[in-house]
């Protein structure tokens, strides 16, 4: 049998390992996104509540939404907009996860095997795993940023309707085309800087904490390497990732959701640093952690 025939006889995952992993990773991420999407919607609504720049510029219309926690916000969405609205923006969110998870996984494997390299004993040093994870997360998030932009803006459509504002989009395709026509290609990447920062920070917190907590538990407690140990380590790594990533996520959400002029330029914030400064000065430091609980729960 010739080498070509041998290749054809191999299972698809062995013939196309990275493509197969990309597809499986994207499908798994899409399912997870749909299941946890109401948490993401609730998080986004919490992150823009009490936005000082909106009130300072007189951009708020109608009555202000009262401050509410995660459960009250979710219940309010169901009561005021309907149960289905908990999944408003789910389509671009699935697109985002397909792009982000797939690109991140492929980028990480390429960095591990071809750029950073393994040790002589075929092990992969911890510091290289952190660098590779942060870099791969940042690369994946950069490519997925346009879908994140559409997701955030569609998640806010229900709130705009309650405030008496006109809806911006008729659907996902219309959202992409409208953003593209108003801001060009560059407009699709509005908010990409804090978006990429968040992805790098989340990956760093997740990678460093998970292994550290798991090893600590195995060495210092009666726990063995089972699902309980992995669950505790996952909760701790998610907590650290949320602590590191939520401020950048708040800035990202506000940058992406702000109104824009006909050239696609933001009317409230000049940059992510300007958004950070205005948020802290107008609402206090802890405003950077709005939506923290649903963020942690999703992780």
XYZ file of C-alpha atoms in Angstrom:
299
model
C 0.000 0.000 0.000
C 1.379 3.392 -1.029
C 1.846 6.198 1.536
C -1.043 8.121 -0.065
C -3.364 5.136 0.274
C -2.233 4.616 3.869
C -3.075 8.224 4.661
C -6.549 7.813 3.187
C -7.154 4.721 5.280
C -6.420 6.575 8.520
C -9.322 8.002 10.553
C -10.075 11.666 9.872
C -8.767 12.886 13.275
C -5.373 11.309 12.493
C -5.231 12.689 8.967
C -6.289 16.193 9.980
C -5.490 16.446 13.700
C -5.637 20.225 14.039
C -8.700 20.613 11.837
C -10.467 17.892 13.822
C -9.538 19.488 17.134
C -10.684 22.854 15.801
C -14.101 21.433 14.867
C -14.561 19.536 18.132
C -13.406 22.495 20.226
C -15.710 24.882 18.364
C -18.738 22.586 18.731
C -18.128 22.050 22.443
C -17.666 25.797 22.984
C -20.868 26.581 21.076
C -22.913 24.202 23.246
C -21.391 25.627 26.436
C -22.108 29.158 25.209
C -25.790 28.440 24.583
C -26.225 26.835 28.007
C -24.570 29.684 29.912
C -25.650 32.586 27.677
C -28.273 34.020 30.098
C -25.401 34.598 32.544
C -23.492 36.470 29.845
C -26.492 38.645 29.002
C -27.042 39.428 32.686
C -23.355 40.283 33.063
C -23.484 42.710 30.123
C -26.569 44.488 31.458
C -24.963 44.847 34.907
C -21.743 46.239 33.419
C -23.495 49.216 31.816
C -25.808 50.072 34.721
C -25.151 53.470 36.247
C -22.687 54.392 33.494
C -21.434 57.812 34.579
C -20.400 58.929 31.093
C -23.945 58.379 29.785
C -25.530 60.625 32.420
C -22.720 63.180 32.194
C -23.276 63.583 28.440
C -27.047 63.608 28.706
C -27.320 60.515 26.513
C -29.777 58.677 28.744
C -33.340 58.625 27.518
C -36.400 57.597 29.487
C -36.188 56.399 33.048
C -32.955 54.984 34.379
C -32.891 51.274 35.087
C -32.709 50.713 38.862
C -29.632 49.088 40.329
C -30.258 45.371 40.637
C -28.207 42.290 41.392
C -27.707 39.319 39.117
C -30.929 37.490 40.013
C -33.115 40.604 39.937
C -31.606 41.640 36.613
C -32.280 38.233 35.067
C -35.815 38.169 36.482
C -36.396 41.709 35.230
C -35.369 40.738 31.702
C -37.836 37.847 31.746
C -40.683 39.977 33.152
C -40.101 43.078 31.021
C -38.838 41.567 27.754
C -39.776 37.882 27.793
C -37.969 34.605 28.468
C -36.545 34.322 24.951
C -34.708 37.633 25.383
C -32.305 35.893 27.785
C -30.762 34.502 24.589
C -30.751 37.771 22.630
C -27.373 37.966 20.910
C -26.740 34.224 21.198
C -26.059 33.801 17.467
C -23.027 36.133 17.302
C -21.932 34.661 20.649
C -21.797 31.202 19.056
C -19.891 32.649 16.095
C -17.500 34.258 18.555
C -16.849 31.022 20.408
C -16.299 29.066 17.200
C -13.672 31.573 16.076
C -12.117 32.201 19.498
C -11.906 28.615 20.743
C -10.772 27.224 17.428
C -8.098 29.841 16.736
C -6.873 29.766 20.345
C -6.431 25.998 20.302
C -4.656 25.910 16.937
C -2.459 28.888 17.893
C -1.521 27.282 21.227
C -0.472 24.014 19.607
C 1.571 25.881 16.997
C 3.276 28.009 19.664
C 3.941 24.933 21.807
C 5.339 22.752 19.033
C 6.979 25.211 16.641
C 7.766 28.468 18.477
C 8.339 27.889 22.191
C 9.347 24.243 21.851
C 9.346 21.401 24.317
C 12.209 20.429 26.609
C 14.587 17.605 25.741
C 12.468 15.173 27.761
C 9.382 16.219 25.731
C 7.869 18.046 28.717
C 6.451 21.563 28.358
C 7.701 23.975 31.069
C 5.077 25.797 33.102
C 6.252 29.274 32.144
C 6.032 28.356 28.468
C 2.484 27.080 29.010
C 1.534 30.427 30.566
C 3.143 32.458 27.782
C 1.640 30.209 25.135
C -1.816 30.308 26.744
C -1.826 34.092 27.086
C -0.595 34.592 23.525
C -3.014 32.081 22.038
C -5.933 33.619 23.966
C -5.003 37.100 22.764
C -4.708 35.949 19.141
C -8.017 34.101 19.270
C -9.806 37.056 20.839
C -8.442 39.489 18.262
C -9.894 37.456 15.405
C -13.207 37.018 17.266
C -13.563 40.679 18.286
C -16.072 41.675 15.551
C -18.472 38.942 16.679
C -18.062 40.101 20.289
C -18.922 43.644 19.218
C -22.153 42.528 17.547
C -23.011 40.296 20.506
C -22.674 43.131 23.040
C -24.711 45.571 20.964
C -27.487 43.035 20.343
C -27.584 42.173 24.054
C -28.423 45.817 24.775
C -31.284 46.091 22.279
C -33.922 45.045 24.815
C -32.749 47.708 27.256
C -32.839 50.344 24.511
C -36.451 49.419 23.724
C -37.459 49.785 27.385
C -35.815 53.228 27.470
C -37.777 54.337 24.403
C -34.758 54.360 22.087
C -34.956 53.046 18.512
C -33.526 49.591 17.871
C -30.243 49.593 16.001
C -30.399 46.237 14.218
C -32.890 43.879 12.571
C -30.642 40.844 12.960
C -27.058 39.584 13.034
C -26.342 40.136 9.331
C -27.826 43.637 9.444
C -25.690 44.419 12.513
C -22.465 43.418 10.767
C -23.362 45.360 7.617
C -24.438 48.476 9.512
C -21.275 48.570 11.636
C -19.183 47.986 8.508
C -20.944 50.738 6.546
C -20.627 53.282 9.369
C -17.145 52.540 10.666
C -15.483 50.495 7.941
C -13.314 47.470 8.671
C -11.776 49.337 11.591
C -15.229 49.801 13.119
C -15.659 46.038 13.438
C -12.673 45.969 15.777
C -13.915 48.685 18.147
C -12.933 47.713 21.683
C -10.408 45.113 20.590
C -7.677 46.379 22.924
C -9.472 45.672 26.259
C -10.958 42.566 24.645
C -7.507 41.141 23.918
C -6.223 42.244 27.339
C -9.096 40.432 29.033
C -8.457 37.222 27.100
C -4.737 37.250 27.978
C -5.433 37.938 31.667
C -8.149 35.284 31.895
C -5.910 32.664 30.304
C -3.020 33.604 32.584
C -5.163 33.381 35.728
C -6.779 30.154 34.617
C -3.572 28.358 33.649
C -1.475 29.432 36.635
C -4.125 28.863 39.296
C -5.592 25.547 38.174
C -2.358 23.548 38.319
C -1.156 25.311 41.470
C -4.381 24.627 43.389
C -4.597 21.028 42.175
C -1.021 20.264 43.227
C -1.564 21.978 46.599
C -4.686 19.925 47.286
C -3.008 16.647 46.324
C 0.017 17.363 48.541
C -1.672 18.920 51.572
C -5.153 17.410 51.835
C -6.629 13.895 51.831
C -8.102 14.558 48.384
C -6.997 12.366 45.490
C -6.858 13.147 41.772
C -10.584 12.887 41.055
C -13.537 15.008 39.970
C -13.793 16.735 43.376
C -10.186 17.939 43.189
C -10.646 19.098 39.612
C -13.869 20.929 40.523
C -12.234 22.797 43.428
C -9.249 23.710 41.259
C -11.592 24.893 38.488
C -13.580 27.090 40.893
C -10.385 28.671 42.207
C -8.911 29.212 38.747
C -12.204 30.720 37.576
C -12.198 33.088 40.569
C -8.680 34.326 39.831
C -9.441 34.636 36.117
C -12.583 36.658 36.899
C -10.698 38.949 39.300
C -8.029 39.617 36.664
C -10.293 39.875 33.649
C -13.483 41.631 34.802
C -12.129 45.231 34.768
C -11.011 44.837 31.152
C -14.356 43.198 30.361
C -16.290 46.160 31.792
C -14.208 48.583 29.726
C -14.671 46.408 26.628
C -18.446 46.276 27.051
C -18.758 50.041 27.493
C -16.478 50.820 24.551
C -18.428 48.450 22.307
C -21.857 49.671 23.443
C -21.250 53.431 23.313
C -23.103 55.514 20.698
C -21.080 56.539 17.658
C -21.103 59.344 15.113
C -21.558 58.873 11.361
C -17.856 58.090 11.011
C -18.078 55.319 13.605
C -16.187 57.250 16.302
C -17.242 56.819 19.925
C -19.167 59.696 21.506
C -18.493 58.820 25.158
C -14.939 57.464 25.262
C -11.862 58.317 23.238
C -10.023 55.122 24.151
C -10.056 52.217 26.573
C -7.863 54.206 28.986
C -10.296 57.133 28.840
C -13.155 54.722 29.593
C -11.231 53.253 32.531
C -10.510 56.693 34.000
C -14.070 57.980 33.547
C -15.514 54.817 35.088
C -13.324 54.958 38.188
C -13.727 58.719 38.655
C -17.494 58.709 38.119
C -18.499 55.452 39.794
C -15.603 54.347 41.997
C -13.047 51.564 41.678
C -15.487 48.747 42.439
C -17.539 49.685 39.372
C -14.849 47.840 37.421
C -16.247 44.654 38.952
C -19.855 45.071 37.885
C -21.100 41.720 36.645
C -18.409 39.846 38.567
C -20.656 37.049 39.908
C -22.087 35.929 36.535
C -18.604 36.236 35.040
C -17.190 33.882 37.669
C -20.113 31.483 37.334
C -19.583 31.183 33.579
C -15.914 30.339 34.054
